[in-house]
Tab-separated table of C-alpha atoms in Angstrom:
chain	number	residue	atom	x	y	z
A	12	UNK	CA	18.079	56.837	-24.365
A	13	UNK	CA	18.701	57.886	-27.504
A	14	UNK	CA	17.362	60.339	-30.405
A	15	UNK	CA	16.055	58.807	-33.408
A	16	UNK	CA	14.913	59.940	-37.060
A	17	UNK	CA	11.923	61.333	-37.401
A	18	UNK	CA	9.663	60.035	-40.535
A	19	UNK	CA	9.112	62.730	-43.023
A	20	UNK	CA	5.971	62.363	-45.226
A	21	UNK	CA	5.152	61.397	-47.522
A	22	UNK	CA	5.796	57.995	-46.007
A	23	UNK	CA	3.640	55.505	-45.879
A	24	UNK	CA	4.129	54.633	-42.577
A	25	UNK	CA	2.452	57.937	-41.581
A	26	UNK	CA	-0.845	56.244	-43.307
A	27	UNK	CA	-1.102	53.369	-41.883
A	28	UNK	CA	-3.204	52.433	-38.480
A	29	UNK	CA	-1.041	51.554	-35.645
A	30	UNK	CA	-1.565	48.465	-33.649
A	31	UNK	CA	-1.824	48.047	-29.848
A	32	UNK	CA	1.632	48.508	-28.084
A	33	UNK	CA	1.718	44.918	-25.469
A	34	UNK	CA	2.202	46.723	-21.998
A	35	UNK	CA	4.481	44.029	-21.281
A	36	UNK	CA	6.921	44.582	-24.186
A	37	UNK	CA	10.579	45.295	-23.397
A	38	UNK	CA	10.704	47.280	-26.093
A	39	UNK	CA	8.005	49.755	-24.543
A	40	UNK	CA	9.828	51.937	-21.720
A	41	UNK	CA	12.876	52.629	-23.959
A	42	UNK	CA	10.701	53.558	-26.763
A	43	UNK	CA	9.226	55.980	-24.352
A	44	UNK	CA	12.204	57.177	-23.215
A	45	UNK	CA	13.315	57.859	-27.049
A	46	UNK	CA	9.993	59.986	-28.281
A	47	UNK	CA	10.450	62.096	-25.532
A	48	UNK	CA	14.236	62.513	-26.417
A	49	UNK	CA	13.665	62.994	-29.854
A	50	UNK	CA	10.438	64.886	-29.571
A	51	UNK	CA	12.959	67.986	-26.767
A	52	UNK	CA	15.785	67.204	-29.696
A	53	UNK	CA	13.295	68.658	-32.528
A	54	UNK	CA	11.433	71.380	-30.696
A	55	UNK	CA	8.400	69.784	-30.577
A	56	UNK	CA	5.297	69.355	-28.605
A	57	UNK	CA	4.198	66.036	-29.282
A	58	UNK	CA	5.407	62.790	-31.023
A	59	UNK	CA	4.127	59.436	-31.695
A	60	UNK	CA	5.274	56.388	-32.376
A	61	UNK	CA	4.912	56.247	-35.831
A	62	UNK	CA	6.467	58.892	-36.603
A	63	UNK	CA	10.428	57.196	-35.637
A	64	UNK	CA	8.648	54.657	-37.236
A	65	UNK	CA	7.285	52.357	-35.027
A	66	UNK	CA	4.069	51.234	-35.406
A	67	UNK	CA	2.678	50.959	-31.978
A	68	UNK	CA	-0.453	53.184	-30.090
A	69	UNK	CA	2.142	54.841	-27.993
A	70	UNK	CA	2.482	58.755	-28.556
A	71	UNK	CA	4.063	61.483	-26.045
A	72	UNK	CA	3.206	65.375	-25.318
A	73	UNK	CA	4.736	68.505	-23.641
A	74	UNK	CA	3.080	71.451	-24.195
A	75	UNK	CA	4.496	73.591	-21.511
A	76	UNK	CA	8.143	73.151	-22.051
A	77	UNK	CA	9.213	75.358	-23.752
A	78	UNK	CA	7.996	78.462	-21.565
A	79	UNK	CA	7.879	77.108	-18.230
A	80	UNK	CA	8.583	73.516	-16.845
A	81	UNK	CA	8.561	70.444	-18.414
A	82	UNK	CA	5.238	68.396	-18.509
A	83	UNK	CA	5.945	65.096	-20.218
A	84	UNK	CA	3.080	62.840	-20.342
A	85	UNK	CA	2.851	59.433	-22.332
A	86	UNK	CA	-0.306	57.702	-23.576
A	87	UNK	CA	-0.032	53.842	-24.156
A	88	UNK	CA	-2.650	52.554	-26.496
A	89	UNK	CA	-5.251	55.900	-26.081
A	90	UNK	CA	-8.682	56.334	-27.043
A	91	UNK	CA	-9.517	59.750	-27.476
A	92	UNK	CA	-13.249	61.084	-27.723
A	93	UNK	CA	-14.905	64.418	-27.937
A	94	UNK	CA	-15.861	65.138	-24.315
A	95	UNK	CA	-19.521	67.023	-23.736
A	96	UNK	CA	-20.253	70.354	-24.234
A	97	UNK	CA	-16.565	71.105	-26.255
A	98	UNK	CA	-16.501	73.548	-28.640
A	99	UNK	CA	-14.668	73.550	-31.468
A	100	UNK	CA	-11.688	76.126	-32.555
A	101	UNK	CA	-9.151	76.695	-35.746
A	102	UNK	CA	-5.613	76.825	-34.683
A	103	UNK	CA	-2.155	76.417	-37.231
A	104	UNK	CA	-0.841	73.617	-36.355
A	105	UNK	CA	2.579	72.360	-37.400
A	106	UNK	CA	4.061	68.752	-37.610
A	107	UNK	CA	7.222	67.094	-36.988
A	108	UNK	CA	6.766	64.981	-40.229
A	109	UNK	CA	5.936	67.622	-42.306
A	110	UNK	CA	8.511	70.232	-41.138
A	111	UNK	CA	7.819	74.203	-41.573
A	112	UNK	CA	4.636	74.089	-43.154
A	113	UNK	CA	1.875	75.129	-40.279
A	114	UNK	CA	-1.486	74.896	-41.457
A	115	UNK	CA	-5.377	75.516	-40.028
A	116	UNK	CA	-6.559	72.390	-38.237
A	117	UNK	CA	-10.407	72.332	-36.741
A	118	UNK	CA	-10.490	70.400	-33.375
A	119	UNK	CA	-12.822	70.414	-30.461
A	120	UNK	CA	-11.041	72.444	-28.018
A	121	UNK	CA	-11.951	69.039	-24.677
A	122	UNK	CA	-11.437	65.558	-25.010
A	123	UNK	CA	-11.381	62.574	-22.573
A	124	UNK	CA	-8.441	60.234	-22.983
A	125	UNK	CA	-8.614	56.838	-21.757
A	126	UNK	CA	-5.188	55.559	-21.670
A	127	UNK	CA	-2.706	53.321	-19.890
A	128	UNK	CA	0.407	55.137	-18.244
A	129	UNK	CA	3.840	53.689	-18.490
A	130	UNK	CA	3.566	52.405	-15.282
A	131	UNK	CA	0.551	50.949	-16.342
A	132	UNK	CA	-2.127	52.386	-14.519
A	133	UNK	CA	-5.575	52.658	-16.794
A	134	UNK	CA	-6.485	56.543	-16.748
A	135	UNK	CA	-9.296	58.659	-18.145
A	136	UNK	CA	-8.701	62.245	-17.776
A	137	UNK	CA	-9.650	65.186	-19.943
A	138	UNK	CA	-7.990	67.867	-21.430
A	139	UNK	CA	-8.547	71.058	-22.621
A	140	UNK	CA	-7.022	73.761	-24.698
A	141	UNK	CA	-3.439	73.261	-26.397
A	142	UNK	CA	-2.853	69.620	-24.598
A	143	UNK	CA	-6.165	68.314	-26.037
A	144	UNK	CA	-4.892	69.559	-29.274
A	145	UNK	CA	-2.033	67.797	-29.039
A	146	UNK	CA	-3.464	65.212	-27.747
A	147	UNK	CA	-5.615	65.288	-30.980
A	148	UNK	CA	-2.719	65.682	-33.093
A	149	UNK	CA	-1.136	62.442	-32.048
A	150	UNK	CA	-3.780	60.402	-31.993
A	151	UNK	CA	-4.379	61.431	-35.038
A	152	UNK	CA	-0.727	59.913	-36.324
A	153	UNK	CA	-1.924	56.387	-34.834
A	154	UNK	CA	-4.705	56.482	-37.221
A	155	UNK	CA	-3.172	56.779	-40.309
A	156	UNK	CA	-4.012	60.614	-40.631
A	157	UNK	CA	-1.470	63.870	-40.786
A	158	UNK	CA	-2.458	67.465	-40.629
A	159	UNK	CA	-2.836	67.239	-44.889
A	160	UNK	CA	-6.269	65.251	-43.795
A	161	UNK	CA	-7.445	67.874	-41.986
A	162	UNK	CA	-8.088	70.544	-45.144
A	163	UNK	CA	-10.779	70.782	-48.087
A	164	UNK	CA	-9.341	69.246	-51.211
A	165	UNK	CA	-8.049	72.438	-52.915
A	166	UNK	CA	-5.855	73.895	-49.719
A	167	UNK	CA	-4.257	70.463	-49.808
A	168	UNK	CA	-3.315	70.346	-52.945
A	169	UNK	CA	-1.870	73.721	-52.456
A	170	UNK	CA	-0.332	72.985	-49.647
A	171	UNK	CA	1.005	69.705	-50.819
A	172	UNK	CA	2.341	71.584	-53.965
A	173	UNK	CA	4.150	73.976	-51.302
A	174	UNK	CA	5.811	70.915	-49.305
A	175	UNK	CA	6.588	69.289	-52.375
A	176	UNK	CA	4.676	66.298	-52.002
């Protein structure tokens, strides 16, 4: 399809909630087809709708290819919850919308996803390790929070200061 801009912050688009994506929009497979292009096209992991700046519960992950094969996975409209017995772990983490400034995120390190694939099968599945991260990550982008939300009032400001927001 086609590679699109990616939203830098601090737009407010990357604070907003995003609503439902309709599984029987039009719109919806080439939208797909257009995070995962953009998301290869910037070296990323992950992307989500917002982010090209639609506002839709649609986000995409590939956390294998760039060593080994591709993985591409897409989550329409996900709910993401801590799954039992996770523990949690710090990890640098480093956004698309806030380019070349990693910093320490806290995560639980397994989540269950309930989700609806693009060709609309409902799934639950969990993940571990650097997908549920990811997964984390991107959810977190349909919620209205970035990576900034993640840290203690004085490292943001710091780290805001750095950024230049």
């Amino acid at each position: 399809m086609s590679v699109r801009d990616i939203v830098l912050w601090p737009d407010p688009r990357l604070s907003h909630v995003c609503a439902p994506a309709l599984l029987d929009d039009p719109d919806l497979p080439p939208l797909i087809a257009d995070l995962f292009d953009t998301m290869y096209a910037a070296r990323g992991r992950g992307l989500a709708a917002p982010q090209i700046g639609v506002m839709r519960r649609v986000f995409v992950v590939d956390v294998t290819w760039k060593e080994a094969a591709r993985t591409p996975m897409a989550f329409i409209n996900p709910v993401v919850r801590t799954a039992p017995g996770a523990g949690r772990h710090i990890a640098d983490e480093q956004c698309l919308s806030i380019p070349d400034l990693p910093m320490p995120v806290e995560r639980p390190d397994l989540v269950e996803v309930r989700f609806v694939t693009p060709d609309g099968q409902d799934v639950t599945a969990r993940y571990t390790g650097n997908e549920a991260r990811c997964i984390q990550h991107e959810m977190d982008h349909l919620e209205g929070r970035v990576i900034f939300d993640h840290q203690p009032p004085d490292r943001r400001a710091r780290l805001e200061a750095a950024y230049g927001g």
